[in-house]
Coordinates of C-alpha atoms in Angstrom, one line a residue:
Chain A
M848 CA -90.1 83.7 149.2
T849 CA -88.6 85.3 151.1
K850 CA -85.7 82.4 151.5
I851 CA -84.9 82.9 147.5
R852 CA -84.5 86.4 148.1
E853 CA -82.1 86.2 150.8
K854 CA -80.0 83.5 148.4
A855 CA -80.5 85.9 145.5
M856 CA -79.0 88.8 147.8
H857 CA -76.5 86.2 149.8
A858 CA -75.3 86.0 145.6
V859 CA -75.5 89.0 144.5
F860 CA -73.5 90.1 148.1
L861 CA -71.1 88.0 147.2
F862 CA -70.9 88.0 143.3
S863 CA -69.4 92.0 144.3
A864 CA -67.1 90.5 147.0
C865 CA -65.5 88.6 143.7
I866 CA -64.5 91.4 141.1
A867 CA -62.4 92.6 143.5
I868 CA -60.7 89.2 144.1
F869 CA -60.9 88.3 140.4
G870 CA -59.3 91.8 139.6
V871 CA -56.3 91.4 142.0
L872 CA -55.9 87.8 140.6
M873 CA -56.5 88.7 137.2
I874 CA -53.1 91.7 137.5
C875 CA -51.3 88.8 139.1
I876 CA -51.9 87.0 136.2
F877 CA -51.0 88.9 133.6
L878 CA -48.1 90.4 135.7
F879 CA -46.2 87.6 136.2
A880 CA -47.2 85.4 133.2
E881 CA -45.9 88.1 131.5
G882 CA -43.1 89.3 133.0
I883 CA -41.0 86.2 134.3
P884 CA -40.4 84.5 130.6
A885 CA -38.7 88.4 130.4
L886 CA -37.2 87.7 132.9
R887 CA -35.9 83.7 132.5
E888 CA -33.9 85.5 129.5
I889 CA -33.1 88.4 130.4
G890 CA -31.8 87.0 134.0
V891 CA -32.5 87.8 136.5
F892 CA -29.9 88.8 138.7
K893 CA -28.9 90.8 135.9
F894 CA -32.0 92.0 135.5
V895 CA -31.9 93.8 139.0
F896 CA -29.0 94.1 139.4
G897 CA -27.9 95.4 136.9
K898 CA -26.1 99.1 136.1
V899 CA -27.3 99.4 132.4
W900 CA -30.9 100.5 130.6
N901 CA -30.6 101.2 127.7
P902 CA -33.4 99.3 125.5
S903 CA -31.5 100.3 121.6
A904 CA -28.6 98.4 123.5
D905 CA -30.7 95.2 124.7
E906 CA -29.4 95.9 127.9
Y907 CA -32.6 96.2 130.8
G908 CA -30.9 96.4 133.9
V909 CA -32.9 97.9 136.4
L910 CA -30.7 98.7 139.4
P911 CA -31.0 102.0 138.7
M912 CA -35.3 102.6 138.9
I913 CA -35.4 100.3 142.2
L914 CA -32.7 102.8 144.2
G915 CA -34.4 105.6 142.6
S916 CA -37.7 105.1 143.7
I917 CA -36.6 104.0 147.5
Y918 CA -34.6 107.3 147.1
V919 CA -37.5 109.2 146.4
T920 CA -39.9 107.7 148.8
A921 CA -37.2 107.6 151.9
G922 CA -37.2 111.2 150.9
A923 CA -40.7 111.4 151.3
L924 CA -40.8 109.9 154.1
V925 CA -37.9 111.9 156.0
I926 CA -39.9 115.3 155.5
G927 CA -43.2 113.9 155.3
V928 CA -43.9 111.5 158.2
P929 CA -42.8 114.1 161.1
V930 CA -45.0 116.9 159.8
G931 CA -48.1 113.9 159.9
I932 CA -47.5 112.7 162.6
L933 CA -47.4 116.2 164.2
T934 CA -50.4 117.7 162.4
S935 CA -52.5 114.7 163.3
V936 CA -51.1 114.6 166.7
Y937 CA -52.2 118.1 167.0
L938 CA -55.4 117.4 165.3
A939 CA -56.0 114.8 167.5
M940 CA -55.5 115.8 171.2
L941 CA -54.0 119.7 171.2
C942 CA -55.9 122.0 168.4
P943 CA -58.7 123.9 169.5
V944 CA -62.1 123.4 167.5
K945 CA -63.5 126.1 165.6
L946 CA -59.3 125.9 163.9
Y947 CA -60.1 122.1 163.9
R948 CA -63.3 122.6 161.4
I949 CA -60.9 124.6 159.0
I950 CA -57.4 122.8 158.8
R951 CA -59.5 119.1 158.8
P952 CA -61.3 120.5 155.2
L953 CA -58.0 122.1 154.0
I954 CA -56.0 118.1 154.8
D955 CA -59.2 117.2 153.4
I956 CA -58.4 119.4 150.0
L957 CA -55.6 118.0 149.2
A958 CA -56.3 114.6 149.2
G959 CA -58.2 115.0 146.5
V960 CA -55.6 117.3 144.0
P961 CA -55.0 115.2 141.1
S962 CA -51.3 114.0 141.7
V963 CA -51.0 116.9 138.1
I964 CA -52.4 119.6 139.5
L965 CA -49.0 118.7 142.0
G966 CA -46.6 117.6 139.3
L967 CA -47.4 121.5 137.7
F968 CA -47.2 122.6 141.1
G969 CA -44.3 121.3 140.9
I970 CA -41.8 121.6 138.2
T971 CA -43.1 125.9 138.3
V972 CA -42.4 126.4 141.8
V973 CA -40.5 123.2 143.3
V974 CA -37.6 123.0 140.5
P975 CA -36.9 126.2 140.1
A976 CA -36.9 127.0 143.9
V977 CA -34.1 123.7 143.8
R978 CA -32.3 125.5 141.3
S979 CA -31.3 127.5 143.0
I980 CA -31.0 127.4 146.7
F981 CA -29.1 124.5 146.0
G982 CA -28.3 124.7 142.8
G983 CA -28.1 121.8 140.1
W984 CA -30.4 120.9 137.4
G985 CA -33.2 121.8 139.4
S986 CA -35.2 118.0 138.3
S987 CA -34.1 115.3 141.0
I988 CA -34.3 113.4 143.9
L989 CA -35.1 116.4 146.2
A990 CA -37.8 117.8 144.6
A991 CA -39.5 115.0 143.5
S992 CA -38.7 114.3 147.1
V993 CA -40.5 117.8 148.1
V994 CA -43.5 117.7 145.6
L995 CA -43.9 113.2 147.5
S996 CA -44.0 114.4 150.7
I997 CA -47.2 117.2 150.5
M998 CA -48.7 113.9 148.3
I999 CA -48.2 111.7 151.6
L1000 CA -49.6 114.5 153.9
P1001 CA -53.4 113.8 153.8
T1002 CA -52.7 109.5 154.1
V1003 CA -50.4 109.8 156.8
I1004 CA -51.8 112.6 158.7
S1005 CA -55.8 111.0 158.7
V1006 CA -54.6 107.6 158.7
A1007 CA -52.4 108.5 162.7
E1008 CA -54.8 110.4 163.6
S1009 CA -58.1 108.1 163.0
S1010 CA -55.9 105.8 165.3
L1011 CA -54.8 108.7 167.8
R1012 CA -58.7 109.0 168.3
A1013 CA -59.2 105.1 168.4
L1014 CA -57.5 105.3 172.0
P1015 CA -59.3 104.8 174.9
T1016 CA -60.5 109.3 176.5
S1017 CA -59.0 107.6 180.1
Y1018 CA -55.1 107.4 178.6
F1019 CA -55.3 111.4 177.7
E1020 CA -57.0 112.2 181.1
G1021 CA -54.6 109.5 183.0
A1022 CA -51.9 111.1 181.7
L1023 CA -53.3 114.6 182.4
A1024 CA -54.5 113.6 186.2
L1025 CA -51.1 112.8 187.1
G1026 CA -50.0 115.8 186.2
A1027 CA -48.6 115.9 183.0
T1028 CA -48.7 118.8 180.8
R1029 CA -51.4 117.9 177.0
E1030 CA -48.2 118.2 175.4
R1031 CA -46.1 115.2 177.7
G1032 CA -49.7 113.4 177.7
A1033 CA -49.4 113.1 174.3
F1034 CA -46.1 112.5 173.3
S1035 CA -45.4 110.2 176.0
V1036 CA -48.2 108.4 176.4
M1037 CA -50.7 108.3 172.9
L1038 CA -48.1 108.3 170.5
P1039 CA -46.7 105.6 171.9
A1040 CA -50.0 103.8 173.1
A1041 CA -51.2 104.6 169.4
S1042 CA -47.9 103.3 167.3
S1043 CA -48.5 100.5 165.4
G1044 CA -51.6 102.7 164.3
V1045 CA -49.6 105.2 163.5
A1046 CA -46.9 103.3 161.6
A1047 CA -49.4 101.8 160.1
A1048 CA -49.9 105.1 158.2
V1049 CA -46.5 105.9 157.1
V1050 CA -46.5 102.2 154.9
L1051 CA -49.2 103.4 153.6
G1052 CA -47.9 106.9 152.7
T1053 CA -44.7 104.6 151.4
G1054 CA -47.1 103.1 149.4
R1055 CA -49.1 106.3 148.4
A1056 CA -45.4 107.3 147.1
I1057 CA -43.4 104.9 146.0
G1058 CA -47.0 103.9 144.0
E1059 CA -47.1 107.4 142.4
T1060 CA -45.9 108.1 138.2
M1061 CA -47.3 111.4 136.8
A1062 CA -46.0 113.8 139.7
V1063 CA -42.9 112.4 140.0
I1064 CA -42.2 111.9 135.7
M1065 CA -42.9 115.6 135.7
V1066 CA -40.2 116.4 138.4
A1067 CA -37.9 114.3 139.2
G1068 CA -35.3 114.2 135.3
N1069 CA -36.5 110.6 134.7
Q1070 CA -32.6 109.6 133.5
S1071 CA -32.3 105.9 134.1
V1072 CA -28.4 105.6 135.3
M1073 CA -27.7 105.2 138.6
P1074 CA -28.4 107.9 140.9
S1075 CA -25.3 109.7 141.9
S1076 CA -27.3 113.1 144.2
I1077 CA -30.3 114.3 145.9
I1078 CA -30.2 117.2 143.3
K1079 CA -29.4 114.8 140.2
G1080 CA -32.0 113.4 138.1
V1081 CA -33.2 110.2 139.0
R1082 CA -35.7 107.8 136.6
T1083 CA -38.6 105.5 139.9
L1084 CA -39.3 102.9 138.8
T1085 CA -42.5 104.0 137.8
A1086 CA -41.5 106.6 135.6
N1087 CA -39.6 104.0 133.9
I1088 CA -43.2 101.7 132.7
A1089 CA -44.7 104.5 132.0
I1090 CA -42.3 106.7 129.5
E1091 CA -41.5 103.7 128.2
M1092 CA -44.7 101.4 127.5
G1093 CA -45.7 103.7 124.0
Y1094 CA -43.1 102.8 122.0
A1095 CA -41.9 99.9 123.2
A1096 CA -42.4 95.9 121.4
G1097 CA -40.8 92.6 121.7
L1098 CA -38.6 92.3 125.0
H1099 CA -38.5 95.6 125.5
R1100 CA -41.9 95.9 126.2
D1101 CA -41.4 92.6 128.9
A1102 CA -38.5 94.3 130.2
L1103 CA -41.6 96.9 131.7
V1104 CA -43.9 94.4 132.1
A1105 CA -41.2 93.2 134.8
T1106 CA -40.4 96.4 136.0
G1107 CA -43.7 96.4 137.0
V1108 CA -43.4 93.5 138.7
V1109 CA -40.7 94.9 140.2
L1110 CA -42.7 97.8 141.5
F1111 CA -45.3 94.8 142.1
V1112 CA -42.7 93.2 144.5
F1113 CA -42.1 95.8 145.7
I1114 CA -46.1 96.3 147.0
L1115 CA -46.8 93.5 148.1
L1116 CA -44.3 93.5 150.9
L1117 CA -45.5 96.8 152.1
N1118 CA -48.5 95.2 152.3
L1119 CA -47.6 92.4 154.5
L1120 CA -46.9 95.2 156.7
F1121 CA -49.2 97.0 156.5
S1122 CA -51.8 94.3 157.8
A1123 CA -49.1 92.8 160.6
L1124 CA -49.3 95.9 161.8
T1125 CA -53.1 96.1 161.8
R1126 CA -52.5 93.1 163.0
R1127 CA -50.7 93.7 165.9
R1128 CA -53.3 96.9 167.4
E1129 CA -56.7 95.0 167.4
R1130 CA -54.7 92.1 169.1
Chain B
M16 CA -22.8 114.8 152.9
L17 CA -20.4 114.5 149.9
F18 CA -22.3 112.9 148.5
I19 CA -25.2 115.2 149.1
F20 CA -23.6 118.4 147.9
A21 CA -21.2 116.6 145.5
S22 CA -22.3 118.5 142.4
C23 CA -23.4 122.3 143.9
G24 CA -20.0 123.3 142.2
E25 CA -22.0 122.6 138.3
R26 CA -24.0 126.1 138.4
N27 CA -22.3 127.2 135.0
S28 CA -23.0 123.8 133.3
I29 CA -25.4 123.1 131.0
H30 CA -28.6 121.6 131.3
V31 CA -29.9 119.7 128.8
I32 CA -33.7 119.0 128.0
S33 CA -34.1 115.4 125.4
R34 CA -37.2 114.2 124.6
E35 CA -37.9 109.9 125.8
A36 CA -36.5 107.4 123.4
G37 CA -38.8 106.8 120.2
S38 CA -40.6 109.8 120.8
G39 CA -40.3 110.7 117.2
T40 CA -39.2 114.4 117.9
R41 CA -36.1 113.0 119.1
S42 CA -36.0 110.6 116.6
S43 CA -35.5 113.5 114.3
F44 CA -33.3 114.8 116.5
T45 CA -30.5 112.9 117.3
E46 CA -30.6 112.4 113.3
S47 CA -30.0 116.4 112.5
F48 CA -27.6 116.3 114.3
T49 CA -25.9 112.9 113.7
L50 CA -26.4 111.6 117.6
V51 CA -26.9 108.4 115.7
D52 CA -24.3 105.9 115.2
E53 CA -24.3 103.7 112.2
N54 CA -25.5 101.2 114.3
G55 CA -28.7 103.7 115.1
Y56 CA -27.1 103.1 119.0
D57 CA -28.5 107.0 120.2
L58 CA -25.4 108.5 121.0
T59 CA -26.8 111.1 123.5
R60 CA -26.0 111.2 126.9
A61 CA -27.8 109.3 129.4
D62 CA -27.7 112.4 132.1
A63 CA -30.0 114.0 129.9
D64 CA -33.1 115.0 131.6
I65 CA -35.7 112.9 129.4
N66 CA -38.8 114.9 129.7
D67 CA -42.3 113.3 128.0
S68 CA -44.1 116.0 126.9
T69 CA -43.4 119.2 124.8
G70 CA -45.3 121.2 127.4
V71 CA -42.6 120.3 130.2
V72 CA -39.7 121.1 127.9
L73 CA -41.0 124.4 127.7
A74 CA -41.7 124.5 131.4
N75 CA -38.7 124.0 132.5
V76 CA -36.3 126.0 129.7
S77 CA -38.1 128.9 130.8
S78 CA -37.4 128.4 133.7
D79 CA -33.6 127.6 133.9
E80 CA -31.2 129.9 131.9
K81 CA -28.6 127.5 131.8
A82 CA -31.2 125.0 130.4
V83 CA -31.2 123.6 126.5
G84 CA -33.8 122.0 125.1
Y85 CA -35.1 120.9 121.2
T86 CA -39.0 121.3 119.7
S87 CA -41.2 121.8 116.5
I88 CA -41.1 125.3 115.7
A89 CA -45.0 125.4 116.0
S90 CA -44.4 125.3 119.9
L91 CA -42.6 128.2 120.1
S92 CA -43.4 131.1 122.7
D93 CA -41.6 133.8 123.7
K94 CA -41.0 132.5 126.8
V95 CA -37.4 130.6 124.7
K96 CA -35.2 132.4 122.5
A97 CA -34.5 129.6 119.1
V98 CA -31.0 129.6 117.8
S99 CA -30.4 129.7 114.9
I100 CA -27.6 126.8 113.8
D101 CA -25.0 127.8 111.3
G102 CA -26.3 130.8 111.5
I103 CA -29.4 129.8 109.6
S104 CA -32.0 130.5 111.7
P105 CA -35.8 128.1 111.9
T106 CA -38.1 130.4 110.8
A107 CA -40.8 129.3 107.7
E108 CA -38.5 130.8 104.8
N109 CA -35.8 129.2 105.5
V110 CA -38.2 125.7 105.7
I111 CA -38.8 126.2 102.6
S112 CA -36.1 126.6 100.6
Q113 CA -34.6 123.5 103.1
K114 CA -31.3 126.1 104.1
Y115 CA -33.1 125.3 107.6
K116 CA -31.6 121.8 107.7
A117 CA -33.8 120.4 110.5
S118 CA -36.5 119.4 109.3
R119 CA -38.6 116.9 108.5
A120 CA -41.8 116.8 106.1
L121 CA -45.6 115.3 107.7
L122 CA -47.1 113.7 105.6
V123 CA -50.9 112.7 104.8
V124 CA -51.0 109.4 103.3
V125 CA -54.0 107.7 100.5
R126 CA -54.0 103.9 99.1
P127 CA -54.7 104.1 94.6
D128 CA -58.3 103.1 95.3
I129 CA -59.0 106.3 97.8
S130 CA -62.5 106.9 98.2
T131 CA -64.2 110.1 97.7
E132 CA -65.2 111.5 100.5
A133 CA -61.2 111.1 101.4
N134 CA -60.1 112.0 97.7
D135 CA -62.6 115.8 99.7
F136 CA -61.4 115.8 102.1
I137 CA -57.6 115.7 101.0
S138 CA -58.4 118.1 99.0
F139 CA -59.5 120.6 101.5
I140 CA -56.2 119.6 103.1
L141 CA -53.8 120.9 100.4
S142 CA -55.8 124.4 98.9
P143 CA -54.9 127.7 99.6
L144 CA -57.5 127.5 102.6
G145 CA -56.0 124.2 104.8
R146 CA -53.2 125.5 104.0
R147 CA -53.8 129.4 105.5
I148 CA -54.7 126.8 108.8
I149 CA -51.2 124.9 108.8
N150 CA -49.7 127.9 108.3
D151 CA -50.8 129.5 111.0
M152 CA -50.9 126.8 113.5
G153 CA -46.8 128.1 112.7
Y154 CA -45.4 124.6 110.6
V155 CA -44.9 125.5 106.6
S156 CA -47.1 123.9 104.6
V157 CA -46.0 122.9 101.0
P158 CA -47.8 124.6 97.2
Y159 CA -50.5 122.1 95.7
D160 CA -52.0 123.5 92.3
C161 CA -55.8 122.3 94.8
E162 CA -58.7 124.2 94.7
Y163 CA -61.1 123.3 96.6
K164 CA -65.0 123.1 96.0
K165 CA -68.1 122.6 98.4
S166 CA -69.4 119.3 97.2
A167 CA -72.8 117.4 99.0
L168 CA -70.7 114.8 99.8
S169 CA -71.7 112.6 103.4
G170 CA -70.2 110.0 106.1
K171 CA -67.2 108.9 107.9
V172 CA -63.8 109.1 106.4
T173 CA -61.2 107.4 109.4
V174 CA -57.6 109.5 109.8
A175 CA -55.3 107.2 111.8
G176 CA -50.7 107.9 112.2
S177 CA -48.8 110.0 113.4
S178 CA -49.5 111.4 116.9
S179 CA -46.9 114.5 115.1
V180 CA -49.6 115.5 112.9
A181 CA -52.5 114.7 114.6
P182 CA -52.9 118.4 115.0
V183 CA -53.1 119.8 112.3
I184 CA -55.1 117.2 111.3
E185 CA -57.5 117.4 114.2
R186 CA -57.4 121.6 113.5
L187 CA -58.0 121.0 109.3
A188 CA -61.2 118.6 110.0
E189 CA -62.5 121.3 111.8
E190 CA -62.7 123.8 110.0
Y191 CA -63.4 121.2 107.4
E192 CA -66.3 119.9 109.2
A193 CA -67.9 122.9 109.5
I194 CA -68.4 122.9 106.0
S195 CA -69.1 119.5 104.9
D196 CA -71.4 116.8 106.2
I197 CA -68.7 114.4 105.7
E198 CA -67.4 113.4 109.6
I199 CA -63.1 113.1 110.7
E200 CA -62.1 110.3 112.7
L201 CA -58.4 110.6 113.8
Q202 CA -56.9 107.9 115.8
Q203 CA -53.0 109.4 117.1
S204 CA -51.2 106.4 117.4
D205 CA -47.6 106.1 115.3
S206 CA -46.3 106.7 112.1
S207 CA -45.6 103.1 111.4
S208 CA -49.6 101.3 112.9
G209 CA -50.4 104.4 111.6
I210 CA -49.1 103.4 107.0
R211 CA -50.0 99.8 108.1
S212 CA -53.8 100.5 109.4
L213 CA -53.7 102.3 105.9
S214 CA -52.7 99.0 104.1
E215 CA -54.8 96.7 105.7
G216 CA -57.6 98.8 105.6
I217 CA -58.3 100.4 108.6
C218 CA -58.6 103.3 107.5
D219 CA -58.9 106.3 105.3
I220 CA -56.1 108.2 105.1
G221 CA -52.9 107.9 107.0
L222 CA -50.7 110.4 108.9
S223 CA -47.1 109.5 109.6
S224 CA -44.1 112.1 110.0
R225 CA -41.2 110.2 108.6
N226 CA -40.7 109.5 104.7
L227 CA -42.2 106.3 104.1
K228 CA -40.0 102.9 103.9
E229 CA -39.1 100.8 100.7
D230 CA -42.2 98.1 101.5
E231 CA -44.0 100.9 102.6
L232 CA -44.1 102.8 98.6
M233 CA -44.1 98.4 96.9
L234 CA -48.1 98.6 98.9
G235 CA -48.9 101.9 95.9
L236 CA -49.2 104.4 98.5
V237 CA -49.2 107.5 97.8
P238 CA -48.0 110.4 100.2
Y239 CA -48.3 114.2 99.7
E240 CA -46.1 116.2 102.3
I241 CA -48.8 118.2 103.5
A242 CA -46.1 120.2 106.8
Y243 CA -43.1 120.7 107.3
D244 CA -42.3 120.6 110.2
A245 CA -39.2 122.5 112.7
L246 CA -36.5 120.9 115.6
A247 CA -36.0 124.5 117.1
V248 CA -33.1 124.6 119.5
I249 CA -34.2 126.3 122.5
V250 CA -32.8 128.0 125.7
N251 CA -33.9 130.5 128.2
A252 CA -34.7 133.9 127.5
K253 CA -32.0 135.8 129.6
N254 CA -29.1 133.5 127.3
P255 CA -26.7 135.5 125.6
L256 CA -26.7 132.6 123.0
S257 CA -27.9 133.1 119.3
D258 CA -26.0 130.7 117.6
L259 CA -24.8 127.5 117.9
S260 CA -23.1 125.1 115.3
S261 CA -24.2 122.0 114.9
Q262 CA -21.3 120.6 115.7
Q263 CA -21.6 122.7 118.5
V264 CA -25.8 120.7 119.9
S265 CA -24.2 117.3 118.6
E266 CA -21.4 117.6 121.3
I267 CA -23.1 119.4 123.9
Y268 CA -25.6 116.6 123.6
K269 CA -23.6 114.3 123.4
G270 CA -21.8 115.5 127.4
D271 CA -18.9 116.4 125.7
I272 CA -19.2 120.1 125.7
K273 CA -20.7 120.3 129.7
Y274 CA -21.0 124.5 130.2
W275 CA -22.3 127.7 128.9
Y276 CA -18.2 129.1 128.7
E277 CA -17.6 126.4 126.5
V278 CA -20.3 128.0 123.8
I279 CA -20.3 131.8 124.5
D280 CA -17.3 133.4 123.5
D281 CA -17.1 137.5 124.3
E282 CA -18.4 137.6 121.0
N283 CA -21.5 136.5 121.9
S284 CA -22.5 137.7 125.1

């Protein structure tokens, strides 16, 4: 009797695990089955390197959007990663316990802020600020990068902090015993020792930034033209799909699915990078 | 570095805000201001800011003195200024008298074999009470000789179609359901699919923000204009501009006019 129950429960657990795998597989199959015919019809090279996106004239080039996603994400990393890493070092090693009990929950709250709220914050605060400080129209790569950098902070901080905390305390104590200051111990011993975890934090943050849609649509301007300046507007891959999907039919719709394929390839590459990094840490 | 601050010199440039391609608001705007060529190709400048909702357009125009955008007159607020076009301001009177050109009719469409329940709702919409609700929302209602009498009917009426008409119907349905036992089910999509569902018998009433096409009329469908919605060209409240010609609006959106000094002369400011 117990044996049967044991077996039954085994099956239940296996089934649960399979649901997630099934989901991923279905998404892969759907994306590639729907997207590849469009890629073939438009031509992979013309699609990926085409500079003009104009569905009403049947021109589908996603290079502006690929660059858009890359620029916006890179901007978010330039702002978010240094702040995130410094914060994680502070939280893991230098911060007084009392202060930690205040900062940590606040970061968790930031992690839970819905992206549309960040978008609203962007449109009422960041966009006008960019406009008055740097000129231009406000809705821009810079505005989107600032909003995204806030969004990826909790991810970067949490993953980097936990990888710092996972190190043996003897590293830090040893550094102090050898006469290093706390700061020197943190930056010269701990941070390098946790480097693969910190890198993983950056990769996860990148994934979050490149996949974000709502907040970016609200602050980026969404012009499907080649980005020419960081205070000019840009459209990301995600925004391209979200804005046009509701109206698209025929080849236009397939081209949007193919845009999803491009985005999916980016995410896959990031995930491979992430698992390579974490595997290195485990070894 | 040149790349980064290349556009710092454009402080007086017009911040052109448009809606996403495919949006009903954008298509009626481009039609009203001759922004489509004979092949149906949209001539709006490719680097115009694309906002995907009315709310975002309003937020951007109200926060940027250099912005220009467009919206339904039902969504106008004090935070933005609607300019007059060729000297005619987008008011209800000018829309009714058809002096103000940039307007479109909002339609409800029914089949000839309309159910009595759907007919009851239609007569509510066309009644003086229905018209008052439409006017209160900022649209311009159309006068019909129709009295609504509360009936003893009950059941369900399915309404489907244009998301530009849906907010009006939603509001009307609230009032209607309060005095009637008929339940209104509203499904938002777009004009074409609303009309298609109507002809296929999936819904009782279709909503459209464009006139019916020849082949749709051939099916015997009956359209009622319930309201007019006009598109207002809006600028920031601090902008001295009060009037544009439709030619100027067209050139601004094509990118032929790029700076405010090209349209604001001394007379205006």
